[in-house]
Amino acid sequence: MSREQKAVERARKAFLTGRSKSLEYRITQLKNLLRFVRERQNEIAEGLKKDLRRSEFGTPLYETLGLESEINLAVRKLKDWAAPRPVSKSMMTISDQVYIQPEPLGVVLVIGAWNYPWAVTIGPLIGAIAAGNAAVIKPSEVSSHTSKVMEDLLPLYLDKELYPVVTGGVTETQELLKQRFDHIFYTGNGTVAKIIMEAAAKHLTPSTLELGGKSPCYIDNNCDLAVACRRIAWGKYSNCGQTCIAPDYILCDPSIQDRVIEEIKKNIKEFYTEDPKKCLDYGRIINERHFKRLMALLEGSSVAVGGENDESECYIAPTVLRDVKPDAKVMQEEIFGPLLPVLTVSGADEAIKFINQREKPLALYIFSSDNKLIKRMIAETSSGGVLANDCLMHFSVSSLPFGGVGNSGMGRYHGKYGFDHLSHLRGCLIKQLKMEGVNKMRYPPHTADKLGWARFFILKHVDFGSLGRMALLALLVVFVAVILQRNYTD
């Protein structure tokens, strides 16, 4: 039996003990996870520094503060989320108990990514724990130092049988995917996502795929360009552009292209100094393979800002490309790096057409002072999420679902959405062995009279306020009396 199979079997055995169903137990595990995040800041930061050259203050800002917020929310709201949820009643169920009961799915596989290895691995884990599941945690082998920190330290805080950490590369992941899970939660790219879906299909396992794509950024002429470009520069070059919801390219009118480029250049200097290579807040490309991939994307495009690079350090300067054509190499795949193409369009009509001719992105960014234009672009396009007049910030809003659509992914998480997505929302109807006369309409022999009553009870909409319920109960009593009288007469 492989190490991966043993980990999954131990997790399922632990789940079947029922201990994770206890709300108190879930809250204890969540609090332990919070304690881990707070007590192990140094180890977390050191791993990220080695993997991505993440700065000292960048670690809490981009990784752990959001996790602390999500854990606190789950601890505070768990009893409400897990409670039975009453639903509206019909004339057929007025005297019954009708509700939704969230229940755990079972054993969840969480496969994380390397770009924000804590946020996108522990984030789904929070939802899995809150929902009462066991979870096998598979950190990305690409961020190897962070993976090692997870493997060594998480079991010191969490139930290591319910929440094992399995490390390794492609071989270990393939072995994990041979096992049966009750849900798979994957963050990464579309190519691997297809492999995961194929493996999941063998066990009919539902999957959440948090992917990416080319997230457009439309800049309207009617906006504060200085502020817009400042926010775009921050959203694009944070983590060296290695963000699934980074603005992938800019669409703007030709008349403002020069100013857009100049404003972004100004903000690059303000954020990362004259020499970003020496700036502690500017990271590095994760590895040599991705460095070479990004450098190849520059072919055929005109560099307006940046372009400096150093393969020995996997360094690529914040770069802006001008007058980019739709068929350029840089426009054929998600960039996932510090290259920002600027394409010109004649206005919102052309921008909408351009966006809709391509795969649905994970995010759509709109910069405009015209609220009608913003609403129009939302109505006439499709994307995982939309953010107007800023970048990235929708990821931090726990009251919004985060996830993709089409090629940018499926499923959602954050806050209650993560809890619901990793729960089975079980429909419950509890009737009594009384008022059997009401059921006469559905029992054979079927007659025109019975069909008439069935049509009335099934199709009639009634507002069930307190008076409505009393009136309906009275009507039911009359109905039962009529049925009984007919039976007696017959």
Short mmCIF file of C-alpha atoms in Angstrom, two decimals:
data_model
loop_
_atom_site.label_atom_id
_atom_site.label_comp_id
_atom_site.label_asym_id
_atom_site.label_seq_id
_atom_site.Cartn_x
_atom_site.Cartn_y
_atom_site.Cartn_z
CA MET A 1 0.00 0.00 0.00
CA SER A 2 1.42 3.40 -1.02
CA ARG A 3 2.01 6.27 1.38
CA GLU A 4 -0.73 8.23 -0.37
CA GLN A 5 -3.25 5.40 -0.09
CA LYS A 6 -2.46 4.97 3.61
CA ALA A 7 -3.02 8.69 4.24
CA VAL A 8 -6.41 8.59 2.51
CA GLU A 9 -7.51 5.44 4.34
CA ARG A 10 -6.49 6.90 7.70
CA ALA A 11 -8.43 10.08 6.92
CA ARG A 12 -11.55 8.10 5.98
CA LYS A 13 -11.26 5.91 9.05
CA ALA A 14 -10.95 9.04 11.22
CA PHE A 15 -13.93 10.61 9.47
CA LEU A 16 -16.05 7.52 10.10
CA THR A 17 -15.48 7.86 13.85
CA GLY A 18 -17.80 10.87 13.58
CA ARG A 19 -15.62 13.22 15.58
CA SER A 20 -15.47 15.85 12.85
CA LYS A 21 -19.28 16.15 12.89
CA SER A 22 -19.15 17.83 16.29
CA LEU A 23 -19.29 21.62 15.93
CA GLU A 24 -17.15 21.98 19.03
CA TYR A 25 -14.49 19.74 17.49
CA ARG A 26 -14.52 21.70 14.22
CA ILE A 27 -14.17 24.99 16.10
CA THR A 28 -11.28 23.59 18.11
CA GLN A 29 -9.49 22.56 14.90
CA LEU A 30 -10.11 25.97 13.33
CA LYS A 31 -8.73 27.70 16.42
CA ASN A 32 -5.69 25.43 16.29
CA LEU A 33 -5.20 26.40 12.66
CA LEU A 34 -5.42 30.07 13.63
CA ARG A 35 -2.84 29.49 16.34
CA PHE A 36 -0.57 27.84 13.77
CA VAL A 37 -0.82 30.84 11.41
CA ARG A 38 -0.01 33.26 14.22
CA GLU A 39 2.70 31.28 15.99
CA ARG A 40 4.57 30.17 12.87
CA GLN A 41 4.82 33.48 11.03
CA ASN A 42 8.61 33.26 10.93
CA GLU A 43 8.70 29.80 9.38
CA ILE A 44 5.95 30.72 6.91
CA ALA A 45 7.77 33.91 5.88
CA GLU A 46 11.11 32.15 5.55
CA GLY A 47 9.65 29.51 3.23
CA LEU A 48 8.02 32.14 1.04
CA LYS A 49 11.21 34.16 0.90
CA LYS A 50 13.09 31.14 -0.42
CA ASP A 51 10.35 30.18 -2.89
CA LEU A 52 9.24 33.55 -4.26
CA ARG A 53 11.49 36.09 -2.57
CA ARG A 54 8.38 37.35 -0.78
CA SER A 55 9.18 40.29 1.51
CA GLU A 56 8.80 40.29 5.29
CA PHE A 57 5.66 42.42 5.20
CA GLY A 58 4.34 40.89 1.99
CA THR A 59 3.73 37.54 3.70
CA PRO A 60 1.02 38.71 6.10
CA LEU A 61 -0.40 41.16 3.55
CA TYR A 62 -0.87 38.63 0.74
CA GLU A 63 -1.12 35.33 2.62
CA THR A 64 -1.89 35.10 6.33
CA LEU A 65 -4.07 38.12 7.20
CA GLY A 66 -6.76 36.86 4.85
CA LEU A 67 -6.55 33.38 6.39
CA GLU A 68 -6.92 34.81 9.89
CA SER A 69 -10.00 36.72 8.76
CA GLU A 70 -11.55 33.62 7.15
CA ILE A 71 -10.89 31.47 10.23
CA ASN A 72 -12.34 34.09 12.57
CA LEU A 73 -15.46 34.33 10.40
CA ALA A 74 -15.91 30.55 10.32
CA VAL A 75 -15.50 30.24 14.10
CA ARG A 76 -17.96 33.07 14.69
CA LYS A 77 -20.60 31.91 12.22
CA LEU A 78 -20.26 28.11 12.21
CA LYS A 79 -23.27 27.39 14.41
CA ASP A 80 -25.48 29.49 12.14
CA TRP A 81 -24.08 27.94 8.95
CA ALA A 82 -24.49 24.37 10.24
CA ALA A 83 -27.99 24.85 11.66
CA PRO A 84 -31.09 23.48 9.90
CA ARG A 85 -32.35 26.02 7.34
CA PRO A 86 -36.13 26.32 7.14
CA VAL A 87 -37.52 26.73 3.63
CA SER A 88 -40.81 28.07 2.34
CA LYS A 89 -43.81 25.76 2.51
CA SER A 90 -46.56 24.94 0.07
CA MET A 91 -50.17 24.01 0.70
CA MET A 92 -49.01 20.39 0.61
CA THR A 93 -46.44 20.85 3.41
CA ILE A 94 -48.02 23.48 5.67
CA SER A 95 -48.21 21.12 8.65
CA ASP A 96 -44.81 19.46 8.02
CA GLN A 97 -41.20 20.18 8.90
CA VAL A 98 -39.37 21.26 5.76
CA TYR A 99 -35.72 22.29 5.98
CA ILE A 100 -32.19 21.95 4.61
CA GLN A 101 -29.60 20.23 6.80
CA PRO A 102 -25.95 20.82 5.85
CA GLU A 103 -23.88 17.70 6.37
CA PRO A 104 -20.21 16.79 5.69
CA LEU A 105 -19.30 15.27 2.34
CA GLY A 106 -16.60 12.97 3.69
CA VAL A 107 -12.92 13.07 2.66
CA VAL A 108 -11.83 16.08 0.58
CA LEU A 109 -8.60 16.33 -1.40
CA VAL A 110 -7.15 19.86 -1.44
CA ILE A 111 -4.46 20.39 -4.10
CA GLY A 112 -2.82 23.77 -3.65
CA ALA A 113 -0.88 26.07 -5.98
CA TRP A 114 2.56 27.61 -5.67
CA ASN A 115 1.90 31.31 -6.30
CA TYR A 116 0.10 32.03 -3.00
CA PRO A 117 0.72 28.64 -1.43
CA TRP A 118 -0.84 29.42 1.95
CA ALA A 119 -3.84 31.43 0.79
CA VAL A 120 -4.97 28.96 -1.89
CA THR A 121 -4.20 25.78 0.09
CA ILE A 122 -5.29 26.66 3.61
CA GLY A 123 -8.23 28.75 2.34
CA PRO A 124 -10.12 25.72 0.98
CA LEU A 125 -9.03 23.72 4.05
CA ILE A 126 -10.86 26.21 6.28
CA GLY A 127 -14.09 25.47 4.42
CA ALA A 128 -13.46 21.72 4.57
CA ILE A 129 -12.88 21.77 8.35
CA ALA A 130 -15.84 24.05 8.99
CA ALA A 131 -18.11 21.73 6.98
CA GLY A 132 -17.01 18.73 9.08
CA ASN A 133 -14.96 16.92 6.45
CA ALA A 134 -11.66 15.12 6.63
CA ALA A 135 -9.13 16.62 4.23
CA VAL A 136 -5.96 15.38 2.59
CA ILE A 137 -3.71 18.39 1.94
CA LYS A 138 -1.41 18.31 -1.09
CA PRO A 139 0.75 21.47 -1.30
CA SER A 140 2.44 22.32 -4.58
CA GLU A 141 5.88 20.80 -4.98
CA VAL A 142 6.93 23.87 -7.01
CA SER A 143 6.99 26.01 -3.85
CA SER A 144 9.12 23.34 -2.19
CA HIS A 145 10.21 25.25 0.94
CA THR A 146 6.63 26.16 1.80
CA SER A 147 5.55 22.58 1.15
CA LYS A 148 8.14 21.41 3.67
CA VAL A 149 6.86 23.88 6.30
CA MET A 150 3.32 22.55 5.84
CA GLU A 151 4.45 18.96 6.06
CA ASP A 152 6.51 19.53 9.21
CA LEU A 153 4.36 21.96 11.18
CA LEU A 154 0.66 21.57 10.33
CA PRO A 155 0.44 18.12 12.01
CA LEU A 156 1.64 19.72 15.26
CA TYR A 157 -1.56 21.79 15.38
CA LEU A 158 -4.25 19.82 13.53
CA ASP A 159 -5.65 16.31 13.92
CA LYS A 160 -3.04 14.52 11.79
CA GLU A 161 -5.37 11.62 11.02
CA LEU A 162 -8.22 13.81 9.76
CA TYR A 163 -5.98 16.34 8.01
CA PRO A 164 -2.81 14.65 6.72
CA VAL A 165 -0.31 16.54 4.57
CA VAL A 166 0.99 14.59 1.57
CA THR A 167 3.96 16.07 -0.27
CA GLY A 168 5.63 15.15 -3.53
CA GLY A 169 5.43 15.82 -7.25
CA VAL A 170 3.58 14.43 -10.24
CA THR A 171 3.98 10.76 -9.23
CA GLU A 172 2.57 11.32 -5.74
CA THR A 173 -0.31 13.43 -7.09
CA GLN A 174 -1.17 10.74 -9.62
CA GLU A 175 -1.24 8.16 -6.84
CA LEU A 176 -3.53 10.37 -4.78
CA LEU A 177 -5.89 10.77 -7.74
CA LYS A 178 -6.28 6.99 -7.95
CA GLN A 179 -7.95 7.04 -4.54
CA ARG A 180 -11.62 7.68 -3.94
CA PHE A 181 -12.51 11.09 -2.50
CA ASP A 182 -15.85 12.74 -1.82
CA HIS A 183 -14.68 16.06 -3.29
CA ILE A 184 -11.53 17.36 -4.97
CA PHE A 185 -10.56 21.02 -4.65
CA TYR A 186 -7.83 22.02 -7.09
CA THR A 187 -6.15 25.38 -7.67
CA GLY A 188 -3.89 25.66 -10.70
CA ASN A 189 -4.00 25.55 -14.49
CA GLY A 190 -6.42 24.16 -17.02
CA THR A 191 -4.12 21.43 -18.34
CA VAL A 192 -3.81 19.74 -14.95
CA ALA A 193 -7.49 20.45 -14.24
CA LYS A 194 -8.48 18.21 -17.15
CA ILE A 195 -6.36 15.38 -15.73
CA ILE A 196 -8.01 15.84 -12.34
CA MET A 197 -11.50 15.80 -13.82
CA GLU A 198 -10.71 12.63 -15.74
CA ALA A 199 -9.48 10.92 -12.57
CA ALA A 200 -12.46 12.22 -10.56
CA ALA A 201 -14.91 10.89 -13.15
CA LYS A 202 -13.86 7.30 -12.40
CA HIS A 203 -15.33 7.68 -8.91
CA LEU A 204 -18.04 10.22 -9.84
CA THR A 205 -16.25 12.64 -7.52
CA PRO A 206 -17.39 16.29 -7.72
CA SER A 207 -14.56 18.76 -8.20
CA THR A 208 -13.88 22.43 -7.63
CA LEU A 209 -11.43 23.92 -10.11
CA GLU A 210 -9.94 27.32 -9.30
CA LEU A 211 -8.10 28.18 -12.49
CA GLY A 212 -7.33 31.49 -14.17
CA GLY A 213 -7.23 32.83 -17.70
CA LYS A 214 -6.60 36.19 -19.32
CA SER A 215 -8.41 38.70 -17.12
CA PRO A 216 -9.11 41.87 -19.16
CA CYS A 217 -8.76 45.39 -17.82
CA TYR A 218 -10.81 48.00 -19.69
CA ILE A 219 -9.92 51.66 -19.10
CA ASP A 220 -12.62 54.10 -20.13
CA ASN A 221 -11.66 57.61 -21.24
CA ASN A 222 -14.00 58.87 -18.55
CA CYS A 223 -11.98 58.06 -15.43
CA ASP A 224 -9.16 59.33 -13.25
CA LEU A 225 -6.24 57.79 -15.15
CA ALA A 226 -3.69 58.52 -12.43
CA VAL A 227 -5.64 56.56 -9.81
CA ALA A 228 -6.68 53.83 -12.25
CA CYS A 229 -3.12 53.16 -13.40
CA ARG A 230 -1.83 53.20 -9.84
CA ARG A 231 -4.27 50.44 -8.89
CA ILE A 232 -3.60 48.50 -12.07
CA ALA A 233 0.17 48.63 -11.50
CA TRP A 234 -0.29 47.32 -7.97
CA GLY A 235 -2.63 44.52 -9.12
CA LYS A 236 -0.39 43.49 -12.00
CA TYR A 237 3.05 43.50 -10.42
CA SER A 238 2.24 42.21 -6.93
CA ASN A 239 3.93 38.82 -6.51
CA CYS A 240 5.79 39.55 -9.75
CA GLY A 241 2.54 39.16 -11.71
CA GLN A 242 2.08 35.56 -10.57
CA THR A 243 -1.54 36.01 -9.53
CA CYS A 244 -4.50 34.16 -11.06
CA ILE A 245 -6.64 37.31 -10.99
CA ALA A 246 -3.93 39.77 -12.06
CA PRO A 247 -5.02 42.09 -14.89
CA ASP A 248 -3.67 40.16 -17.87
CA TYR A 249 -3.95 42.92 -20.47
CA ILE A 250 -5.29 46.46 -20.88
CA LEU A 251 -7.91 47.58 -23.40
CA CYS A 252 -8.07 51.35 -23.94
CA ASP A 253 -8.66 54.02 -26.57
CA PRO A 254 -5.60 54.87 -28.73
CA SER A 255 -5.83 58.49 -27.54
CA ILE A 256 -4.97 57.56 -23.94
CA GLN A 257 -2.45 54.75 -24.54
CA ASP A 258 0.62 56.97 -24.08
CA ARG A 259 -0.67 58.43 -20.83
CA VAL A 260 -1.65 55.00 -19.50
CA ILE A 261 1.87 53.74 -20.15
CA GLU A 262 3.43 56.84 -18.59
CA GLU A 263 1.27 56.58 -15.46
CA ILE A 264 2.06 52.90 -15.00
CA LYS A 265 5.76 53.64 -15.48
CA LYS A 266 5.54 56.32 -12.81
CA ASN A 267 3.91 53.91 -10.35
CA ILE A 268 6.44 51.15 -11.04
CA LYS A 269 9.16 53.58 -10.00
CA GLU A 270 7.20 54.68 -6.92
CA PHE A 271 6.45 51.11 -5.80
CA TYR A 272 9.71 49.40 -6.70
CA THR A 273 12.29 52.23 -7.05
CA GLU A 274 14.46 52.96 -10.08
CA ASP A 275 15.90 49.45 -9.83
CA PRO A 276 13.18 46.87 -9.00
CA LYS A 277 15.84 44.17 -8.97
CA LYS A 278 17.17 45.56 -5.70
CA CYS A 279 13.74 46.30 -4.21
CA LEU A 280 12.74 43.97 -1.35
CA ASP A 281 9.06 44.28 -2.28
CA TYR A 282 9.55 42.98 -5.81
CA GLY A 283 9.74 39.19 -6.04
CA ARG A 284 11.07 36.69 -8.54
CA ILE A 285 9.66 34.25 -11.06
CA ILE A 286 9.14 30.91 -9.33
CA ASN A 287 11.65 28.92 -11.44
CA GLU A 288 13.72 28.83 -14.60
CA ARG A 289 11.06 27.05 -16.65
CA HIS A 290 8.53 29.82 -16.03
CA PHE A 291 11.21 32.45 -16.63
CA LYS A 292 11.92 31.04 -20.10
CA ARG A 293 8.20 30.72 -20.85
CA LEU A 294 7.67 34.41 -20.04
CA MET A 295 10.67 35.58 -22.02
CA ALA A 296 9.35 33.68 -25.04
CA LEU A 297 6.04 35.54 -24.76
CA LEU A 298 7.85 38.84 -25.40
CA GLU A 299 8.69 37.81 -28.95
CA GLY A 300 7.10 40.07 -31.53
CA SER A 301 5.89 42.72 -29.07
CA SER A 302 7.17 46.25 -28.49
CA VAL A 303 8.50 46.95 -24.99
CA ALA A 304 7.48 50.40 -23.72
CA VAL A 305 8.60 50.01 -20.10
CA GLY A 306 10.97 47.54 -18.44
CA GLY A 307 12.06 44.37 -20.19
CA GLU A 308 15.26 43.97 -18.16
CA ASN A 309 15.89 40.41 -17.00
CA ASP A 310 18.41 38.12 -15.34
CA GLU A 311 17.96 34.38 -15.82
CA SER A 312 20.39 33.53 -13.00
CA GLU A 313 17.99 35.19 -10.53
CA CYS A 314 14.74 34.43 -12.42
CA TYR A 315 14.26 38.20 -12.52
CA ILE A 316 12.05 40.01 -15.02
CA ALA A 317 11.45 43.72 -14.49
CA PRO A 318 7.90 45.13 -14.43
CA THR A 319 7.21 45.39 -18.15
CA VAL A 320 4.62 47.20 -20.29
CA LEU A 321 4.07 46.32 -23.96
CA ARG A 322 2.48 48.83 -26.34
CA ASP A 323 0.41 48.52 -29.53
CA VAL A 324 -0.01 44.78 -28.94
CA LYS A 325 -1.96 42.90 -31.59
CA PRO A 326 -4.61 40.29 -30.73
CA ASP A 327 -2.59 37.58 -32.49
CA ALA A 328 0.63 38.40 -30.59
CA LYS A 329 2.29 35.54 -28.75
CA VAL A 330 1.68 37.21 -25.40
CA MET A 331 -2.07 37.15 -26.07
CA GLN A 332 -2.31 33.39 -26.67
CA GLU A 333 -2.11 32.20 -23.05
CA GLU A 334 -2.44 33.44 -19.50
CA ILE A 335 0.71 35.47 -18.83
CA PHE A 336 1.16 34.81 -15.11
CA GLY A 337 4.12 37.14 -14.87
CA PRO A 338 5.11 40.84 -14.91
CA LEU A 339 4.29 41.52 -18.58
CA LEU A 340 1.41 43.93 -19.25
CA PRO A 341 0.22 44.22 -22.88
CA VAL A 342 -1.75 47.31 -23.93
CA LEU A 343 -4.20 46.82 -26.79
CA THR A 344 -6.19 49.69 -28.29
CA VAL A 345 -9.93 49.57 -28.98
CA SER A 346 -12.31 52.24 -30.24
CA GLY A 347 -14.54 52.10 -27.17
CA ALA A 348 -16.71 49.96 -24.94
CA ASP A 349 -18.48 48.26 -27.87
CA GLU A 350 -15.24 46.93 -29.30
CA ALA A 351 -13.93 46.04 -25.84
CA ILE A 352 -17.04 43.98 -25.07
CA LYS A 353 -16.80 42.22 -28.43
CA PHE A 354 -13.08 41.50 -27.86
CA ILE A 355 -13.74 40.03 -24.40
CA ASN A 356 -16.66 37.90 -25.57
CA GLN A 357 -14.68 36.41 -28.46
CA ARG A 358 -12.35 34.75 -25.93
CA GLU A 359 -12.65 32.27 -23.09
CA LYS A 360 -14.45 33.49 -19.98
CA PRO A 361 -11.85 35.00 -17.61
CA LEU A 362 -11.56 34.60 -13.85
CA ALA A 363 -11.86 38.37 -13.37
CA LEU A 364 -12.97 41.39 -15.36
CA TYR A 365 -11.69 44.85 -14.42
CA ILE A 366 -13.46 48.02 -15.52
CA PHE A 367 -12.15 51.49 -14.83
CA SER A 368 -14.73 54.20 -15.44
CA SER A 369 -16.57 57.03 -13.71
CA ASP A 370 -19.69 56.12 -15.70
CA ASN A 371 -21.82 53.78 -13.61
CA LYS A 372 -24.09 53.00 -16.58
CA LEU A 373 -21.08 51.82 -18.58
CA ILE A 374 -19.92 49.63 -15.71
CA LYS A 375 -23.36 48.02 -15.41
CA ARG A 376 -23.52 47.57 -19.18
CA MET A 377 -20.19 45.75 -19.30
CA ILE A 378 -21.29 43.52 -16.43
CA ALA A 379 -24.55 42.74 -18.24
CA GLU A 380 -22.95 42.04 -21.63
CA THR A 381 -19.93 39.94 -20.59
CA SER A 382 -19.27 36.90 -18.41
CA SER A 383 -16.44 36.26 -15.95
CA GLY A 384 -15.80 34.58 -12.62
CA GLY A 385 -15.95 37.94 -10.85
CA VAL A 386 -16.09 41.64 -11.69
CA LEU A 387 -14.29 44.51 -10.03
CA ALA A 388 -14.81 48.12 -11.06
CA ASN A 389 -12.17 50.76 -10.34
CA ASP A 390 -9.73 48.50 -8.51
CA CYS A 391 -7.83 45.24 -8.86
CA LEU A 392 -7.65 42.00 -6.83
CA MET A 393 -9.68 43.33 -3.89
CA HIS A 394 -12.78 41.21 -4.53
CA PHE A 395 -10.73 38.18 -3.45
CA SER A 396 -10.65 39.60 0.09
CA VAL A 397 -14.44 40.01 0.44
CA SER A 398 -15.70 36.95 2.34
CA SER A 399 -19.33 37.81 1.59
CA LEU A 400 -18.69 37.32 -2.15
CA PRO A 401 -18.21 33.89 -3.77
CA PHE A 402 -14.80 33.46 -5.42
CA GLY A 403 -14.53 31.15 -8.39
CA GLY A 404 -14.44 30.89 -12.15
CA VAL A 405 -16.80 30.12 -15.01
CA GLY A 406 -16.12 28.13 -18.16
CA ASN A 407 -12.38 27.78 -18.75
CA SER A 408 -11.56 29.85 -15.67
CA GLY A 409 -12.95 27.18 -13.37
CA MET A 410 -15.99 25.82 -11.57
CA GLY A 411 -17.19 26.02 -8.01
CA ARG A 412 -16.64 28.69 -5.39
CA TYR A 413 -15.37 29.36 -1.89
CA HIS A 414 -14.71 32.01 0.79
CA GLY A 415 -16.84 32.45 3.88
CA LYS A 416 -20.21 30.73 3.87
CA TYR A 417 -19.81 29.89 0.17
CA GLY A 418 -16.87 27.63 1.03
CA PHE A 419 -18.83 25.97 3.81
CA ASP A 420 -21.84 25.35 1.56
CA HIS A 421 -19.74 24.18 -1.37
CA LEU A 422 -17.99 21.56 0.75
CA SER A 423 -21.22 20.43 2.43
CA HIS A 424 -24.09 18.31 1.20
CA LEU A 425 -27.19 20.46 1.57
CA ARG A 426 -29.61 17.69 2.47
CA GLY A 427 -33.30 18.31 1.81
CA CYS A 428 -35.45 17.11 4.71
CA LEU A 429 -39.24 16.67 4.85
CA ILE A 430 -40.77 15.28 8.05
CA LYS A 431 -44.45 14.41 7.93
CA GLN A 432 -46.79 12.92 10.53
CA LEU A 433 -48.93 9.83 10.33
CA LYS A 434 -52.04 11.95 10.62
CA MET A 435 -54.58 13.71 8.38
CA GLU A 436 -54.55 10.76 6.01
CA GLY A 437 -57.68 12.11 4.36
CA VAL A 438 -55.57 14.78 2.65
CA ASN A 439 -53.64 12.07 0.85
CA LYS A 440 -56.75 10.52 -0.71
CA MET A 441 -56.22 12.72 -3.78
CA ARG A 442 -52.99 10.85 -4.67
CA TYR A 443 -54.15 7.31 -4.00
CA PRO A 444 -55.82 5.15 -6.67
CA PRO A 445 -58.43 4.94 -7.97
CA HIS A 446 -57.74 8.31 -9.67
CA THR A 447 -60.78 10.45 -10.47
CA ALA A 448 -61.58 13.87 -11.88
CA ASP A 449 -62.47 15.13 -8.40
CA LYS A 450 -59.15 14.00 -6.96
CA LEU A 451 -57.27 15.59 -9.86
CA GLY A 452 -59.14 18.84 -9.20
CA TRP A 453 -58.09 18.85 -5.55
CA ALA A 454 -54.51 17.93 -6.49
CA ARG A 455 -54.40 20.79 -8.98
CA PHE A 456 -55.65 23.20 -6.30
CA PHE A 457 -53.15 22.11 -3.64
CA ILE A 458 -50.14 21.82 -5.94
CA LEU A 459 -50.61 24.90 -8.10
CA LYS A 460 -52.25 27.36 -5.71
CA HIS A 461 -49.80 29.92 -4.30
CA VAL A 462 -50.63 31.21 -0.83
CA ASP A 463 -48.77 33.72 1.33
CA PHE A 464 -48.21 31.71 4.49
CA GLY A 465 -48.25 34.39 7.14
CA SER A 466 -49.67 33.42 10.53
CA LEU A 467 -53.24 34.16 9.39
CA GLY A 468 -52.63 32.32 6.12
CA ARG A 469 -51.47 29.21 7.95
CA MET A 470 -54.52 29.26 10.21
CA ALA A 471 -56.84 29.68 7.22
CA LEU A 472 -55.15 26.85 5.35
CA LEU A 473 -55.35 24.51 8.30
CA ALA A 474 -59.06 25.26 8.49
CA LEU A 475 -59.32 24.52 4.76
CA LEU A 476 -57.50 21.23 5.24
CA VAL A 477 -59.91 20.25 7.99
CA VAL A 478 -62.83 21.00 5.66
CA PHE A 479 -61.16 19.04 2.85
CA VAL A 480 -60.60 16.02 5.09
CA ALA A 481 -64.19 16.22 6.28
CA VAL A 482 -65.46 16.26 2.69
CA ILE A 483 -63.31 13.27 1.74
CA LEU A 484 -64.37 11.30 4.79
CA GLN A 485 -68.02 12.17 4.16
CA ARG A 486 -67.74 10.94 0.57
CA ASN A 487 -66.10 7.73 1.74
CA TYR A 488 -68.84 7.23 4.29
CA THR A 489 -71.55 7.94 1.71
CA ASP A 490 -69.95 5.58 -0.81
#
